[in-house]
Coordinates of C-alpha atoms in Angstrom, one line a residue:
M1 CA 0.0 0.0 0.0
T2 CA 1.5 3.4 -1.0
E3 CA 1.3 6.5 1.1
K4 CA -1.2 8.1 -1.3
D5 CA -3.4 5.0 -1.2
A6 CA -3.5 5.3 2.6
I7 CA -4.9 8.9 2.6
D8 CA -8.6 9.2 2.8
T9 CA -9.3 12.9 2.0
I10 CA -12.9 13.1 3.2
G11 CA -13.9 16.4 1.6
L12 CA -16.2 19.1 2.7
S13 CA -19.0 17.6 0.7
R14 CA -19.2 14.6 3.0
R15 CA -19.6 14.4 6.8
T16 CA -20.3 18.1 6.7
L17 CA -22.6 20.0 9.1
L18 CA -24.4 22.8 7.2
A19 CA -25.1 26.1 8.9
G20 CA -25.9 29.6 7.9
L21 CA -25.0 33.2 8.4
G22 CA -27.9 35.4 7.6
A23 CA -28.2 39.1 6.8
V24 CA -30.2 42.2 7.6
G25 CA -33.9 41.4 7.4
V26 CA -35.3 37.9 7.2
A27 CA -32.7 35.8 5.3
S28 CA -31.1 32.4 5.8
A29 CA -28.2 30.6 4.1
G30 CA -26.0 27.6 4.5
A31 CA -22.6 27.8 6.2
G32 CA -21.0 25.1 8.3
L33 CA -18.4 23.1 9.9
G34 CA -16.8 20.1 8.2
T35 CA -15.8 17.5 10.8
T36 CA -12.5 15.8 10.2
A37 CA -10.6 13.6 7.8
Y38 CA -9.9 10.1 9.1
F39 CA -7.3 7.7 7.7
N40 CA -4.7 5.3 8.8
D41 CA -1.4 4.7 7.2
T42 CA 0.9 2.7 9.4
E43 CA 0.8 -0.7 11.0
S44 CA 2.4 -1.8 14.3
F45 CA 3.0 -5.2 15.7
E46 CA 1.3 -6.4 18.9
G47 CA 2.3 -9.9 19.6
N48 CA 1.6 -11.9 16.4
T49 CA -1.0 -9.5 15.1
L50 CA -1.0 -6.5 12.8
T51 CA -2.9 -3.5 14.2
A52 CA -3.6 -0.5 12.0
G53 CA -2.5 2.9 13.4
Q54 CA -5.0 5.6 13.8
L55 CA -5.4 9.3 13.0
D56 CA -8.5 10.7 14.6
L57 CA -9.2 14.5 14.8
L58 CA -12.0 15.4 17.2
V59 CA -13.4 18.9 17.3
D60 CA -15.4 20.7 20.1
W61 CA -16.4 24.4 20.2
Q62 CA -18.1 27.3 21.9
Q63 CA -20.0 29.8 19.9
T64 CA -21.2 33.2 21.1
Y65 CA -23.4 36.0 19.5
D66 CA -23.8 39.6 20.4
F67 CA -27.0 41.2 19.1
G68 CA -26.7 44.3 21.3
E69 CA -27.1 42.7 24.7
G70 CA -23.6 41.4 25.2
Q71 CA -22.1 38.0 24.3
T72 CA -24.7 35.2 24.5
F73 CA -24.0 31.5 24.4
V74 CA -25.5 30.1 21.2
S75 CA -24.2 26.6 20.7
A76 CA -21.5 24.4 21.9
H77 CA -20.2 20.9 21.6
P78 CA -20.4 19.0 23.8
D79 CA -23.4 20.5 25.6
H80 CA -25.0 17.9 27.8
D81 CA -28.0 20.0 28.7
G82 CA -28.5 21.9 25.4
D83 CA -28.4 25.4 26.9
G84 CA -25.7 26.7 24.4
E85 CA -22.9 26.6 26.9
Q86 CA -20.3 23.9 26.6
S87 CA -20.7 21.4 29.4
I88 CA -20.2 17.8 30.3
L89 CA -20.8 15.4 33.1
D90 CA -17.4 14.4 34.6
P91 CA -17.3 10.6 33.9
E92 CA -15.6 10.0 37.3
T93 CA -17.4 12.3 39.7
E94 CA -20.6 13.0 37.7
E95 CA -20.0 16.7 38.5
V96 CA -21.2 19.2 35.8
L97 CA -18.2 21.0 34.2
R98 CA -19.0 24.1 32.3
Y99 CA -17.2 26.5 30.0
S100 CA -17.8 29.4 32.3
D101 CA -16.1 27.5 35.1
F102 CA -12.8 28.3 33.4
P103 CA -12.5 32.0 32.9
D104 CA -9.4 33.9 32.1
E105 CA -9.1 35.8 35.4
E106 CA -6.8 38.4 33.9
D107 CA -9.2 39.3 31.1
E108 CA -12.4 41.1 32.1
D109 CA -13.9 40.4 28.6
S110 CA -13.3 36.7 28.9
N111 CA -16.3 34.4 28.8
G112 CA -14.5 31.3 30.0
A113 CA -12.4 28.7 28.2
N114 CA -13.2 25.5 26.4
I115 CA -13.4 22.8 29.1
P116 CA -9.7 21.8 29.6
V117 CA -10.5 18.2 30.6
L118 CA -12.1 17.4 27.2
D119 CA -10.1 14.7 25.5
C120 CA -10.4 11.9 23.1
E121 CA -12.4 9.9 25.6
T122 CA -15.0 12.5 26.5
I123 CA -15.7 14.4 23.3
P124 CA -18.8 12.9 21.6
P125 CA -19.1 12.5 17.8
T126 CA -19.8 15.7 16.0
E127 CA -23.0 14.1 14.6
E128 CA -24.4 14.3 18.2
A129 CA -24.0 18.1 18.3
D130 CA -26.9 20.3 19.5
F131 CA -26.9 23.6 17.5
G132 CA -28.9 25.5 20.0
I133 CA -31.5 28.3 19.6
D134 CA -31.2 31.5 17.6
P135 CA -31.2 34.1 20.3
V136 CA -33.0 36.7 18.2
T137 CA -35.8 34.6 16.6
G138 CA -36.0 31.9 19.3
E139 CA -36.0 29.3 16.6
E140 CA -34.1 26.0 16.8
M141 CA -30.9 26.1 14.7
E142 CA -30.4 23.0 12.6
T143 CA -26.8 24.0 11.7
L144 CA -23.8 25.5 13.4
V145 CA -24.3 29.2 12.4
Q146 CA -27.9 30.1 11.5
F147 CA -28.7 33.7 12.2
T148 CA -31.6 35.0 10.2
D149 CA -31.9 38.6 11.4
V150 CA -28.3 40.0 11.5
K151 CA -28.2 43.8 11.9
P152 CA -25.4 46.4 11.8
G153 CA -23.5 46.1 15.1
D154 CA -24.1 42.4 15.5
S155 CA -21.1 40.2 16.0
G156 CA -20.3 36.6 16.8
E157 CA -17.4 34.2 17.5
I158 CA -16.6 30.5 17.5
T159 CA -13.6 28.9 19.1
F160 CA -12.9 25.4 17.9
S161 CA -10.6 23.2 19.9
L162 CA -8.8 20.5 18.0
H163 CA -7.7 17.2 19.5
L164 CA -5.5 14.8 17.5
C165 CA -5.9 11.3 19.0
D166 CA -3.2 8.7 18.7
N167 CA -0.7 9.9 16.1
P168 CA 0.6 13.4 15.5
G169 CA -0.6 15.1 12.3
Y170 CA -0.6 18.2 10.1
I171 CA -3.9 20.2 10.1
W172 CA -5.4 22.5 7.5
M173 CA -8.5 24.7 8.0
Q174 CA -10.6 24.8 4.9
A175 CA -13.8 26.3 3.4
G176 CA -15.9 25.3 0.5
N177 CA -19.3 25.7 -1.2
L178 CA -19.3 29.5 -0.9
T179 CA -22.6 30.9 -2.0
E180 CA -23.8 34.5 -2.1
D181 CA -27.1 35.9 -3.1
G182 CA -28.7 39.4 -3.1
G183 CA -31.8 37.9 -1.5
A184 CA -34.9 40.0 -1.1
H185 CA -34.6 43.4 -2.9
T186 CA -36.1 45.8 -0.5
E187 CA -36.9 49.4 -1.5
P188 CA -34.1 50.9 0.6
E189 CA -31.7 48.5 -1.0
S190 CA -32.9 49.2 -4.5
L191 CA -32.0 52.9 -4.1
V192 CA -28.3 52.1 -3.4
D193 CA -27.9 48.7 -5.1
A194 CA -30.1 48.6 -8.2
D195 CA -28.6 45.3 -9.4
N196 CA -29.1 43.6 -6.0
L197 CA -25.6 42.3 -5.8
P198 CA -24.5 40.1 -2.9
D199 CA -22.5 42.4 -0.6
L200 CA -22.7 40.7 2.8
A201 CA -19.4 38.8 2.7
D202 CA -17.4 41.9 1.9
A203 CA -19.3 44.0 4.5
I204 CA -18.5 41.7 7.5
D205 CA -15.2 42.1 9.3
A206 CA -13.6 38.9 10.3
K207 CA -10.6 37.7 12.3
L208 CA -9.0 34.2 12.4
W209 CA -6.5 33.5 15.1
Y210 CA -4.9 30.9 17.4
D211 CA -6.9 31.2 20.6
E212 CA -4.2 29.9 22.9
D213 CA -6.2 29.9 26.1
C214 CA -9.4 28.9 24.3
D215 CA -11.5 31.7 25.9
N216 CA -13.2 33.1 22.7
V217 CA -11.3 36.4 23.2
H218 CA -8.3 37.6 21.2
D219 CA -5.7 38.4 24.0
G220 CA -3.2 41.2 23.6
A221 CA 0.3 41.3 25.2
E222 CA 0.9 42.2 28.8
P223 CA 4.2 42.5 30.7
V224 CA 5.3 39.2 32.2
D225 CA 8.1 38.0 34.4
I226 CA 8.9 34.3 33.9
M227 CA 11.0 31.8 35.7
L228 CA 11.9 28.6 33.9
T229 CA 12.5 26.0 36.7
L230 CA 14.2 23.0 35.2
D231 CA 14.9 19.5 36.5
F232 CA 18.7 18.9 36.5
S233 CA 18.5 15.4 37.9
G234 CA 20.5 12.5 36.4
S235 CA 17.4 10.9 34.8
M236 CA 17.3 13.9 32.4
L237 CA 20.6 12.9 30.9
Y238 CA 22.1 9.5 31.9
D239 CA 21.0 6.3 30.2
Q240 CA 21.4 4.4 33.5
Y241 CA 18.4 6.4 34.8
G242 CA 16.3 6.6 31.7
G243 CA 17.8 9.9 30.3
V244 CA 18.4 8.6 26.8
I245 CA 15.1 8.3 25.0
S246 CA 16.2 7.5 21.5
D247 CA 19.2 6.4 19.5
D248 CA 18.4 9.0 16.9
D249 CA 20.8 11.8 16.3
I250 CA 19.9 15.3 17.6
T251 CA 21.4 18.6 16.7
V252 CA 21.4 21.2 19.4
D253 CA 23.0 24.6 18.9
G254 CA 25.1 23.3 16.0
T255 CA 26.3 20.2 17.8
T256 CA 25.1 16.8 16.7
Y257 CA 24.8 14.0 19.3
G258 CA 24.5 10.4 18.4
E259 CA 21.5 9.9 20.8
T260 CA 18.6 12.0 22.1
T261 CA 18.2 12.8 25.8
K262 CA 15.5 14.6 27.7
I263 CA 17.8 17.5 28.6
D264 CA 18.5 17.9 24.8
L265 CA 14.8 18.4 24.2
V266 CA 14.5 20.8 27.1
E267 CA 17.3 22.9 25.6
L268 CA 15.6 22.9 22.2
G269 CA 12.3 23.8 23.7
T270 CA 13.5 26.5 26.2
R271 CA 15.7 28.2 23.6
Q272 CA 12.9 28.2 21.1
F273 CA 10.7 29.7 23.8
V274 CA 13.2 32.5 24.4
D275 CA 13.9 33.1 20.7
Y276 CA 10.2 33.5 20.0
L277 CA 9.7 36.0 22.8
Q278 CA 12.7 38.0 21.5
T279 CA 11.4 37.9 17.9
Q280 CA 8.0 39.1 19.0
G281 CA 9.4 41.9 21.0
A282 CA 7.6 40.7 24.1
D283 CA 7.6 42.8 27.3
V284 CA 9.2 40.1 29.4
Q285 CA 11.8 39.3 31.9
V286 CA 13.0 35.7 31.9
G287 CA 15.2 33.8 34.4
V288 CA 16.2 30.2 34.8
A289 CA 16.3 28.1 38.0
Y290 CA 17.4 24.5 38.4
F291 CA 17.0 21.7 40.9
D292 CA 18.6 18.3 41.5
G293 CA 18.9 16.2 44.7
E294 CA 21.8 15.9 47.1
G295 CA 25.2 14.3 46.5
S296 CA 26.8 11.6 48.4
D297 CA 29.5 14.0 49.6
D298 CA 27.0 16.6 51.0
S299 CA 23.5 16.8 52.3
V300 CA 22.6 20.1 50.7
P301 CA 20.0 20.2 48.0
R302 CA 21.6 21.1 44.7
T303 CA 19.3 23.9 43.5
G304 CA 20.0 27.5 42.3
I305 CA 19.6 30.2 39.7
L306 CA 21.1 29.5 36.3
E307 CA 20.2 33.0 35.1
P308 CA 18.6 35.8 37.1
L309 CA 15.6 37.6 35.8
T310 CA 16.6 39.8 32.9
T311 CA 15.2 41.6 29.8
N312 CA 18.4 40.5 28.0
L313 CA 17.0 37.4 26.3
S314 CA 20.3 36.8 24.6
A315 CA 21.9 36.2 28.0
V316 CA 19.1 33.8 28.8
D317 CA 19.7 32.0 25.6
T318 CA 23.4 31.6 26.5
A319 CA 22.5 30.3 29.9
L320 CA 20.3 27.7 28.3
S321 CA 23.0 26.5 25.9
D322 CA 25.0 23.3 26.4
L323 CA 22.6 22.0 29.1
R324 CA 24.2 18.5 28.9
Q325 CA 27.4 19.9 30.4
K326 CA 25.7 22.2 32.9
L327 CA 23.5 19.4 34.2
A328 CA 26.5 17.1 34.4
N329 CA 28.4 19.6 36.4
V330 CA 25.7 19.7 39.0
V331 CA 25.0 16.0 39.3
S332 CA 28.4 14.4 38.7
G333 CA 30.8 17.2 39.6
G334 CA 32.5 17.6 42.9
A335 CA 31.0 18.8 46.2
G336 CA 29.3 22.1 45.8
S337 CA 29.8 22.1 42.0
T338 CA 27.7 24.6 40.1
P339 CA 26.4 24.5 36.5
F340 CA 29.4 26.5 35.3
D341 CA 32.3 24.5 36.9
G342 CA 32.8 22.2 34.0
D343 CA 33.8 19.2 36.2
G344 CA 30.9 16.9 35.3
D345 CA 30.8 14.0 32.8
P346 CA 28.2 14.8 30.1
D347 CA 28.5 11.4 28.4
P348 CA 25.0 9.9 28.8
Y349 CA 26.4 6.4 28.8
S350 CA 29.0 7.0 31.5
N351 CA 28.8 5.3 34.9
A352 CA 26.3 7.5 36.9
N353 CA 26.6 5.6 40.2
G354 CA 26.9 7.8 43.2
I355 CA 25.2 10.9 41.6
A356 CA 22.8 13.0 43.7
T357 CA 19.8 11.3 45.2
G358 CA 16.4 12.9 45.5
T359 CA 14.6 15.5 43.4
Y360 CA 14.0 18.7 45.2
I361 CA 11.2 20.2 43.2
S362 CA 10.0 22.4 46.0
E363 CA 13.4 23.9 46.7
G364 CA 13.8 24.8 43.0
L365 CA 10.4 26.4 43.0
D366 CA 11.3 28.4 46.1
D367 CA 14.5 29.6 44.5
A368 CA 12.5 30.8 41.5
Q369 CA 9.9 32.4 43.7
T370 CA 12.6 34.3 45.6
E371 CA 14.0 35.6 42.3
L372 CA 10.6 36.8 41.2
A373 CA 10.1 38.5 44.6
N374 CA 13.5 40.2 44.5
N375 CA 13.8 41.2 40.8
G376 CA 10.3 41.0 39.4
R377 CA 8.5 44.2 38.1
S378 CA 5.6 45.6 40.0
N379 CA 3.5 45.9 36.9
A380 CA 4.2 42.5 35.5
E381 CA 2.3 39.2 35.7
K382 CA 4.4 36.5 37.3
R383 CA 4.8 32.9 35.9
N384 CA 6.8 30.0 37.1
I385 CA 7.1 27.1 34.5
V386 CA 8.3 24.0 36.3
L387 CA 9.5 20.9 34.3
S388 CA 10.4 17.6 36.0
D389 CA 10.6 13.9 35.1
G390 CA 10.7 12.6 38.7
E391 CA 8.7 12.4 41.9
S392 CA 9.9 14.8 44.5
F393 CA 11.6 13.2 47.5
N394 CA 14.2 14.3 50.0
G395 CA 17.0 11.8 49.3
D396 CA 19.2 10.5 52.1
G397 CA 19.9 13.8 54.0
S398 CA 18.5 14.5 57.5
T399 CA 16.8 17.8 56.6
Q400 CA 13.1 17.6 55.6
Y401 CA 11.7 19.9 53.0
A402 CA 8.1 21.0 52.1
P403 CA 6.3 18.9 49.5
P404 CA 6.0 20.5 46.0
A405 CA 2.2 21.1 46.3
S406 CA 2.8 23.2 49.5
A407 CA 5.6 25.2 47.8
A408 CA 3.4 25.8 44.8
A409 CA 0.4 26.8 46.9
D410 CA 2.6 29.4 48.6
A411 CA 3.8 30.7 45.2
R412 CA 0.2 31.0 44.0
A413 CA -0.9 32.7 47.2
A414 CA 1.9 35.2 47.3
S415 CA 3.6 33.7 50.3
P416 CA 6.1 35.2 49.9
A417 CA 4.9 37.8 47.4
P418 CA 4.3 38.0 44.5
A419 CA 1.3 35.8 43.6
T420 CA 2.4 33.6 40.7
D421 CA 0.9 31.5 38.0
V422 CA 2.4 28.0 38.3
Y423 CA 2.6 26.0 35.1
T424 CA 3.9 22.5 35.3
I425 CA 5.3 20.0 32.7
N426 CA 5.4 16.4 33.6
V427 CA 7.8 14.2 31.5
N428 CA 6.9 10.6 32.4
G429 CA 7.3 11.4 36.0
S430 CA 4.8 11.8 38.8
A431 CA 1.8 13.3 37.1
S432 CA -0.2 13.6 40.3
V433 CA 2.5 15.7 42.1
L434 CA 3.0 18.1 39.2
Q435 CA -0.7 18.4 38.5
A436 CA -1.4 19.3 42.1
M437 CA 1.1 22.1 41.8
A438 CA -0.4 23.7 38.7
G439 CA -2.8 26.6 39.0
P440 CA -3.3 30.4 38.6
A441 CA -2.1 33.1 40.9
G442 CA -4.6 33.4 43.8
G443 CA -6.2 30.1 42.8
S444 CA -6.1 26.5 43.8
G445 CA -3.8 23.7 42.5
G446 CA -4.8 20.8 40.2
D447 CA -5.9 23.2 37.4
P448 CA -5.7 21.3 34.1
V449 CA -5.3 24.5 32.2
F450 CA -1.8 25.0 33.8
F451 CA -0.7 21.4 33.7
N452 CA 1.0 19.7 30.7
D453 CA 1.4 15.9 30.8
V454 CA 4.0 14.8 28.3
D455 CA 3.9 11.1 27.5
D456 CA 6.5 11.4 24.8
P457 CA 9.5 13.6 25.6
L458 CA 9.8 14.5 21.9
N459 CA 6.8 16.8 22.6
I460 CA 8.8 18.9 25.1
P461 CA 9.6 21.6 22.5
T462 CA 6.0 21.8 21.4
V463 CA 4.8 22.4 25.0
F464 CA 7.3 25.3 25.5
G465 CA 6.2 26.6 22.1
N466 CA 2.5 26.7 23.2
L467 CA 3.5 28.4 26.5
A468 CA 5.5 31.0 24.6
A469 CA 2.5 31.7 22.4
Q470 CA 0.4 32.4 25.5
T471 CA 3.0 35.0 26.6
V472 CA 2.6 37.4 23.7
A473 CA -0.4 38.6 21.8
E474 CA -2.3 35.7 20.4
K475 CA -1.2 35.2 16.8
V476 CA -3.7 36.5 14.2
I477 CA -3.7 34.3 11.1
M478 CA -5.8 36.7 9.0
E479 CA -7.9 39.8 9.6
D480 CA -9.9 40.9 6.7
S481 CA -13.4 40.9 5.3
L482 CA -15.2 37.6 5.9
G483 CA -15.3 37.1 2.1
N484 CA -11.5 37.3 1.8
V485 CA -11.0 35.0 4.8
L486 CA -13.3 32.4 3.3
D487 CA -11.6 32.8 -0.1
A488 CA -8.3 32.0 1.6
L489 CA -9.7 29.0 3.4
A490 CA -11.2 27.8 0.1
D491 CA -8.0 28.2 -1.9
G492 CA -6.1 25.0 -2.7
N493 CA -5.8 22.9 0.5
G494 CA -6.9 25.7 2.7
I495 CA -4.8 27.5 5.4
P496 CA -2.0 25.3 6.9
L497 CA -2.0 25.5 10.7
D498 CA 1.1 25.4 12.8
G499 CA 1.2 23.0 15.7
N500 CA 4.0 25.0 17.4
R501 CA 3.6 28.8 17.3
S502 CA 7.0 29.5 18.7
T503 CA 8.5 28.4 15.4
I504 CA 8.2 31.5 13.2
Y505 CA 5.9 30.3 10.4
D506 CA 3.8 32.5 8.0
E507 CA 0.7 30.6 7.0
F508 CA 0.5 32.5 3.7
A509 CA 4.1 33.4 2.7
D510 CA 5.7 30.1 3.7
P511 CA 5.1 26.8 2.0
A512 CA 3.0 24.2 3.8
D513 CA 6.1 21.9 4.1
D514 CA 8.3 24.6 5.6
A515 CA 10.6 23.3 8.4
D516 CA 9.1 25.9 10.8
R517 CA 5.6 24.5 10.4
E518 CA 5.2 21.7 12.9
A519 CA 2.6 18.9 13.2
F520 CA 0.1 18.9 16.0
R521 CA 0.8 16.5 18.9
G522 CA -1.0 13.2 18.7
D523 CA -1.9 12.7 22.4
G524 CA -5.1 14.6 22.4
V525 CA -3.7 18.0 23.5
M526 CA -6.1 20.9 23.0
H527 CA -5.3 23.5 20.4
C528 CA -7.8 26.2 19.7
I529 CA -8.6 28.2 16.5
A530 CA -11.0 31.1 16.6
L531 CA -13.1 32.9 14.0
S532 CA -14.9 36.1 14.9
W533 CA -17.1 38.3 12.7
E534 CA -18.8 41.7 13.1
L535 CA -21.2 43.6 10.9
P536 CA -20.1 47.2 11.3
F537 CA -22.6 49.9 12.4
D538 CA -21.8 52.0 9.3
V539 CA -22.8 49.4 6.8
G540 CA -25.3 50.6 4.2
N541 CA -28.7 49.4 2.9
E542 CA -27.0 47.6 0.1
I543 CA -26.7 44.4 2.3
Q544 CA -30.4 44.2 3.1
G545 CA -31.7 40.7 2.5
D546 CA -28.4 39.4 1.3
T547 CA -27.4 35.9 2.1
L548 CA -24.1 34.1 2.5
G549 CA -23.3 30.4 2.8
F550 CA -20.1 28.5 3.2
D551 CA -18.7 25.2 4.6
L552 CA -15.9 25.1 7.1
G553 CA -13.7 22.1 7.8
F554 CA -10.5 20.8 9.2
Y555 CA -8.4 18.3 7.3
T556 CA -5.5 16.3 8.8
E557 CA -2.9 13.9 7.6
Q558 CA -0.4 12.0 9.8
E559 CA 3.1 13.4 10.3
R560 CA 4.8 10.1 9.8
H561 CA 5.8 9.6 6.1
N562 CA 4.4 13.0 5.2
D563 CA 6.2 16.4 4.9
G564 CA 3.2 18.6 5.5
S565 CA 2.8 19.6 1.9
G566 CA -0.7 18.1 1.9
P567 CA -2.7 16.2 -0.7
D568 CA -2.3 17.2 -4.4
I569 CA -6.0 18.2 -4.6
A570 CA -8.2 19.1 -1.6
A571 CA -11.6 17.5 -1.9

């Protein structure tokens, strides 16, 4: 079977949900959401059987509409009670979880956030979607967008969240079946539009963007102080403790190693993170803290500051270079060795007996918090991004230290000041410990919005990329008339989406197979794409009665054996 034979490009003409965007006066049309493209391409051995691999893209959404009375929930998927607001029954606790339970506390205009616990197990098929009630007419909507009395000043927005189950893949957003009609030719319209031309698509303003926090609001940039708090324990580097994850070569900062370790991927991800912030001109200070355990020749936790908070992001990038050696200096150097002593053995296959025991996550977090307190800016939001692959414990020393959840609770609660958002990244370590730490400033721990569970260490750079994208203004893919946005989505294969926004990729100027365009992770991680529209107050009578119809869809193909260039012809 060839690669092309394996691709099932289910087009927008099949498995498509029709919906409509109306016009001034009584009018209706067809517009909609295409679901996904499903195909399998690889096979894997399990015992003596052949099991086909899977590529399954699931979509959920929250739609709002403002007809002069503020944003109103219109339709969502899933929506267990059909009230237009995204909601589910937690399968374990039977607690009702709602979209509005997850607001962006720093954004007064935020409506909430797509339910973060939605995953490949809890998202029902799109065919089961309830499209809600038209808030103006009170009529049941049979399709995703079906507004039949749109007036100047009205606006709406849909945030779609995409979840690739199983394998990673490239994703395109597409449109098709664009239809426009002049509709009813009223007397006021005839005076300014004698030919009754369709003008609605060009009259509506639209914006398409990556809604990083999935809250239906385009977020601008705010000043932020960030500490990257990194696990420097032996299991991040030495094969003896699981540090080597692959025999594949990896090139880091111009140096090619014959194997890939966790710390290599951390270096790639964090330097990508810093480079993106620098490229975007972000108003940030960034610092780096590290934590290990305690060596056999001392009982002092090996934690500290690799780079103090600074606006000089080039200095941060330098501090994050050659992390193999810097980690080795800490864990296999002499007593009291620092990351810069150069006395450690960075060979991941060297004998690592006798290196530090324990993983002092809480001490590393405390060091980072102290740095934020001493050198943070009064007008800046505070963030601490903690990555670990281990379960925190004290090692063999006699001194007992606070558990990580307690240290994180102090950081979130400003004890000591300042109150800090705590983001955590678990790399095949103790998920429960790191999830309990994660949460917003002033809030409780265990918040899934702030927790990243990485099953495959190869996804570490992508996680840092997503966090970088949440630090700056959310990336706008296109801002134009709705007609032009739909034309772009309908052109060729549609608009290629980037699974890692910290890699500088231009969806229009760069080819779909550009090296900076990355596939979306294949472990169900939520990525959100938003489309907003507004009919301006100053629009004229020429649009009265006009109708507009279109299909929307998302197409995916697996990353493996594909380069992201897409099918030759989009269905």
